[in-house]
Amino acid sequence: MNRSQPQLQWLFLMFLVSLFFHFHTSYSDVGTAALYSPSYSPTACYGSDASQFPSSNLFAAAGDGIWDNGAACGRLYLVKCITTTSTPYACNQNQTIQIKIVGYIGRAPFAHSTYNATIVLSNTAFGTIANSSTGSSYINIEFERVHGEDVVPLARGPVSSSAPNPTTEDAVGHYP
């Protein structure tokens, strides 16, 4: 038996372990998103404070699955619409957005029909990732909480950041 074989096996094992710790892995969850129409204020997180809304107008209200007794307020999530065989044209392809949680679905102004959604997206957020020609107010989503600045946007498309101000106009130019 060759004496160098155990040494090579050990080196190979160390190489594999170093690769394992070198690569950053991220995991996304799958859920549903509904449309969050104006009026956006007051919210469960920040009341009537207009500064709560990101300048991009990409924000959402959290469902029970991510609400975490209010700890979700201010959290950032990367969100991407995903298609299914029953909704093949529901999404604007290659669009990933970063949203901020500002509200809670389990409280007014949300209709009872949105309570089962994972998140309810602002008009701008919903319109950025969903195909408006389908007329659907629900979409399937892949989402991931942003933890610091090392998160990669689901490796599928650009992150959109340009949108109207939520206190002045919505995605189609209406004023609340």
mmCIF file of C-alpha atoms in Angstrom:
data_model
loop_
_atom_site.group_PDB
_atom_site.id
_atom_site.type_symbol
_atom_site.label_atom_id
_atom_site.label_comp_id
_atom_site.label_asym_id
_atom_site.label_seq_id
_atom_site.Cartn_x
_atom_site.Cartn_y
_atom_site.Cartn_z
ATOM 1 C CA MET A 1 0.000 0.000 0.000
ATOM 2 C CA ASN A 2 1.226 3.429 -0.878
ATOM 3 C CA ARG A 3 2.107 5.574 2.178
ATOM 4 C CA SER A 4 1.026 8.814 0.476
ATOM 5 C CA GLN A 5 -2.567 7.640 -0.131
ATOM 6 C CA PRO A 6 -3.840 8.439 3.425
ATOM 7 C CA GLN A 7 -2.186 11.850 3.209
ATOM 8 C CA LEU A 8 -3.922 12.563 -0.107
ATOM 9 C CA GLN A 9 -7.270 11.469 1.325
ATOM 10 C CA TRP A 10 -6.763 13.759 4.302
ATOM 11 C CA LEU A 11 -5.846 16.698 2.030
ATOM 12 C CA PHE A 12 -8.881 16.055 -0.159
ATOM 13 C CA LEU A 13 -11.125 15.942 2.901
ATOM 14 C CA MET A 14 -9.712 19.241 4.171
ATOM 15 C CA PHE A 15 -10.266 20.773 0.743
ATOM 16 C CA LEU A 16 -13.935 19.719 0.781
ATOM 17 C CA VAL A 17 -14.435 21.103 4.288
ATOM 18 C CA SER A 18 -12.894 24.431 3.303
ATOM 19 C CA LEU A 19 -15.188 24.621 0.254
ATOM 20 C CA PHE A 20 -18.202 23.959 2.484
ATOM 21 C CA PHE A 21 -17.362 26.891 4.749
ATOM 22 C CA HIS A 22 -16.276 29.174 1.916
ATOM 23 C CA PHE A 23 -19.572 29.303 0.014
ATOM 24 C CA HIS A 24 -22.375 31.450 1.342
ATOM 25 C CA THR A 25 -25.706 29.686 1.088
ATOM 26 C CA SER A 26 -29.055 31.347 1.328
ATOM 27 C CA TYR A 27 -32.479 29.865 1.589
ATOM 28 C CA SER A 28 -35.750 31.255 0.328
ATOM 29 C CA ASP A 29 -39.277 30.510 1.416
ATOM 30 C CA VAL A 30 -42.328 30.223 -0.805
ATOM 31 C CA GLY A 31 -45.647 31.913 -0.088
ATOM 32 C CA THR A 32 -48.373 34.105 -1.544
ATOM 33 C CA ALA A 33 -48.660 37.839 -1.951
ATOM 34 C CA ALA A 34 -51.774 39.958 -2.318
ATOM 35 C CA LEU A 35 -52.226 43.539 -3.472
ATOM 36 C CA TYR A 36 -52.031 46.311 -0.802
ATOM 37 C CA SER A 37 -53.983 49.284 -2.149
ATOM 38 C CA PRO A 38 -53.958 52.842 -0.770
ATOM 39 C CA SER A 39 -54.618 54.264 1.744
ATOM 40 C CA TYR A 40 -51.373 53.004 3.263
ATOM 41 C CA SER A 41 -51.483 54.938 6.503
ATOM 42 C CA PRO A 42 -51.835 54.400 9.440
ATOM 43 C CA THR A 43 -49.863 51.166 9.707
ATOM 44 C CA ALA A 44 -49.482 48.656 12.514
ATOM 45 C CA CYS A 45 -45.754 49.350 12.723
ATOM 46 C CA TYR A 46 -45.441 53.112 12.523
ATOM 47 C CA GLY A 47 -48.917 54.636 12.762
ATOM 48 C CA SER A 48 -49.310 57.721 10.567
ATOM 49 C CA ASP A 49 -45.601 58.561 10.273
ATOM 50 C CA ALA A 50 -45.045 59.188 6.538
ATOM 51 C CA SER A 51 -41.286 58.650 6.886
ATOM 52 C CA GLN A 52 -41.897 54.914 7.433
ATOM 53 C CA PHE A 53 -42.330 54.330 3.713
ATOM 54 C CA PRO A 54 -39.176 53.697 1.689
ATOM 55 C CA SER A 55 -38.597 56.222 -1.087
ATOM 56 C CA SER A 56 -38.875 53.364 -3.587
ATOM 57 C CA ASN A 57 -42.491 52.731 -2.503
ATOM 58 C CA LEU A 58 -41.582 49.039 -2.248
ATOM 59 C CA PHE A 59 -43.184 47.976 1.027
ATOM 60 C CA ALA A 60 -45.587 45.392 2.417
ATOM 61 C CA ALA A 61 -47.681 44.249 5.328
ATOM 62 C CA ALA A 62 -46.766 40.959 6.989
ATOM 63 C CA GLY A 63 -48.978 37.927 7.389
ATOM 64 C CA ASP A 64 -49.016 35.773 10.498
ATOM 65 C CA GLY A 65 -46.189 33.572 9.173
ATOM 66 C CA ILE A 66 -43.613 36.376 9.304
ATOM 67 C CA TRP A 67 -45.254 38.927 11.651
ATOM 68 C CA ASP A 68 -43.471 37.551 14.745
ATOM 69 C CA ASN A 69 -45.575 39.585 17.220
ATOM 70 C CA GLY A 70 -44.481 42.847 15.618
ATOM 71 C CA ALA A 71 -40.772 42.036 15.372
ATOM 72 C CA ALA A 72 -41.180 42.041 11.566
ATOM 73 C CA CYS A 73 -41.635 45.829 11.546
ATOM 74 C CA GLY A 74 -38.857 47.364 9.476
ATOM 75 C CA ARG A 75 -37.486 44.042 8.261
ATOM 76 C CA LEU A 76 -36.372 43.870 4.654
ATOM 77 C CA TYR A 77 -37.225 41.006 2.309
ATOM 78 C CA LEU A 78 -36.209 40.114 -1.211
ATOM 79 C CA VAL A 79 -39.314 39.057 -3.130
ATOM 80 C CA LYS A 80 -39.731 37.418 -6.529
ATOM 81 C CA CYS A 81 -42.922 36.300 -8.264
ATOM 82 C CA ILE A 82 -42.906 32.634 -9.265
ATOM 83 C CA THR A 83 -45.090 30.989 -11.863
ATOM 84 C CA THR A 84 -46.940 27.711 -11.608
ATOM 85 C CA THR A 85 -48.621 25.567 -14.223
ATOM 86 C CA SER A 86 -51.962 27.135 -13.278
ATOM 87 C CA THR A 87 -50.560 30.707 -13.459
ATOM 88 C CA PRO A 88 -47.928 30.636 -16.232
ATOM 89 C CA TYR A 89 -48.201 34.357 -17.098
ATOM 90 C CA ALA A 90 -48.678 35.844 -13.615
ATOM 91 C CA CYS A 91 -45.137 37.203 -13.267
ATOM 92 C CA ASN A 92 -42.901 39.822 -14.774
ATOM 93 C CA GLN A 93 -39.893 37.637 -15.390
ATOM 94 C CA ASN A 94 -36.479 38.369 -13.878
ATOM 95 C CA GLN A 95 -37.734 40.898 -11.339
ATOM 96 C CA THR A 96 -36.607 40.735 -7.736
ATOM 97 C CA ILE A 97 -37.528 43.548 -5.368
ATOM 98 C CA GLN A 98 -36.497 44.473 -1.850
ATOM 99 C CA ILE A 99 -39.463 45.434 0.332
ATOM 100 C CA LYS A 100 -39.796 46.817 3.853
ATOM 101 C CA ILE A 101 -42.436 45.531 6.282
ATOM 102 C CA VAL A 102 -44.544 48.440 7.557
ATOM 103 C CA GLY A 103 -47.807 46.793 8.570
ATOM 104 C CA TYR A 104 -49.721 43.696 9.638
ATOM 105 C CA ILE A 105 -52.389 41.903 7.609
ATOM 106 C CA GLY A 106 -54.402 40.937 10.690
ATOM 107 C CA ARG A 107 -55.539 44.511 11.264
ATOM 108 C CA ALA A 108 -57.411 47.231 9.339
ATOM 109 C CA PRO A 109 -57.306 48.334 6.505
ATOM 110 C CA PHE A 110 -56.941 44.797 5.144
ATOM 111 C CA ALA A 111 -59.885 42.859 3.822
ATOM 112 C CA HIS A 112 -60.545 39.439 5.265
ATOM 113 C CA SER A 113 -59.611 37.899 1.891
ATOM 114 C CA THR A 114 -55.953 38.900 2.337
ATOM 115 C CA TYR A 115 -55.508 37.227 5.738
ATOM 116 C CA ASN A 116 -54.142 34.004 4.235
ATOM 117 C CA ALA A 117 -51.407 35.782 2.265
ATOM 118 C CA THR A 118 -47.806 35.667 3.425
ATOM 119 C CA ILE A 119 -47.427 39.363 2.613
ATOM 120 C CA VAL A 120 -49.543 42.108 1.067
ATOM 121 C CA LEU A 121 -47.470 44.221 -1.329
ATOM 122 C CA SER A 122 -47.893 47.925 -2.115
ATOM 123 C CA ASN A 123 -49.249 48.743 -5.590
ATOM 124 C CA THR A 124 -45.746 49.577 -6.785
ATOM 125 C CA ALA A 125 -44.176 46.411 -5.383
ATOM 126 C CA PHE A 126 -46.954 44.177 -6.712
ATOM 127 C CA GLY A 127 -46.900 45.856 -10.127
ATOM 128 C CA THR A 128 -43.130 45.483 -10.410
ATOM 129 C CA ILE A 129 -43.107 41.703 -10.060
ATOM 130 C CA ALA A 130 -46.635 40.711 -11.191
ATOM 131 C CA ASN A 131 -47.993 40.840 -14.727
ATOM 132 C CA SER A 132 -50.878 43.320 -14.483
ATOM 133 C CA SER A 133 -52.496 42.024 -17.694
ATOM 134 C CA THR A 134 -53.595 38.860 -15.875
ATOM 135 C CA GLY A 135 -55.795 40.897 -13.524
ATOM 136 C CA SER A 136 -54.830 38.727 -10.566
ATOM 137 C CA SER A 137 -54.569 40.259 -7.105
ATOM 138 C CA TYR A 138 -52.721 37.187 -5.737
ATOM 139 C CA ILE A 139 -49.382 35.756 -6.829
ATOM 140 C CA ASN A 140 -47.031 33.031 -5.671
ATOM 141 C CA ILE A 141 -43.752 34.359 -4.362
ATOM 142 C CA GLU A 142 -40.296 33.329 -3.301
ATOM 143 C CA PHE A 143 -39.004 35.510 -0.477
ATOM 144 C CA GLU A 144 -35.923 35.812 1.665
ATOM 145 C CA ARG A 145 -35.225 37.984 4.684
ATOM 146 C CA VAL A 146 -32.315 40.365 4.218
ATOM 147 C CA HIS A 147 -29.698 39.919 6.954
ATOM 148 C CA GLY A 148 -27.141 42.673 6.533
ATOM 149 C CA GLU A 149 -25.495 43.601 3.276
ATOM 150 C CA ASP A 150 -24.209 40.206 2.174
ATOM 151 C CA VAL A 151 -27.500 38.929 0.751
ATOM 152 C CA VAL A 152 -27.589 38.149 -2.955
ATOM 153 C CA PRO A 153 -30.981 38.882 -4.592
ATOM 154 C CA LEU A 154 -32.233 35.318 -5.155
ATOM 155 C CA ALA A 155 -29.820 35.081 -8.100
ATOM 156 C CA ARG A 156 -32.602 35.920 -10.544
ATOM 157 C CA GLY A 157 -32.769 39.363 -12.061
ATOM 158 C CA PRO A 158 -32.225 42.965 -11.047
ATOM 159 C CA VAL A 159 -33.445 44.543 -7.830
ATOM 160 C CA SER A 160 -35.807 47.375 -8.679
ATOM 161 C CA SER A 161 -35.507 50.560 -6.655
ATOM 162 C CA SER A 162 -37.229 53.299 -8.663
ATOM 163 C CA ALA A 163 -40.858 54.043 -7.892
ATOM 164 C CA PRO A 164 -43.166 56.895 -6.902
ATOM 165 C CA ASN A 165 -43.490 58.257 -3.378
ATOM 166 C CA PRO A 166 -46.314 56.403 -1.501
ATOM 167 C CA THR A 167 -47.593 59.579 0.119
ATOM 168 C CA THR A 168 -48.063 61.319 -3.235
ATOM 169 C CA GLU A 169 -48.993 58.750 -5.853
ATOM 170 C CA ASP A 170 -49.320 55.022 -6.413
ATOM 171 C CA ALA A 171 -47.963 52.870 -9.248
ATOM 172 C CA VAL A 172 -50.573 54.061 -11.735
ATOM 173 C CA GLY A 173 -50.380 57.736 -10.761
ATOM 174 C CA HIS A 174 -53.343 57.949 -8.388
ATOM 175 C CA TYR A 175 -53.137 60.084 -5.301
ATOM 176 C CA PRO A 176 -54.371 58.534 -2.050
#
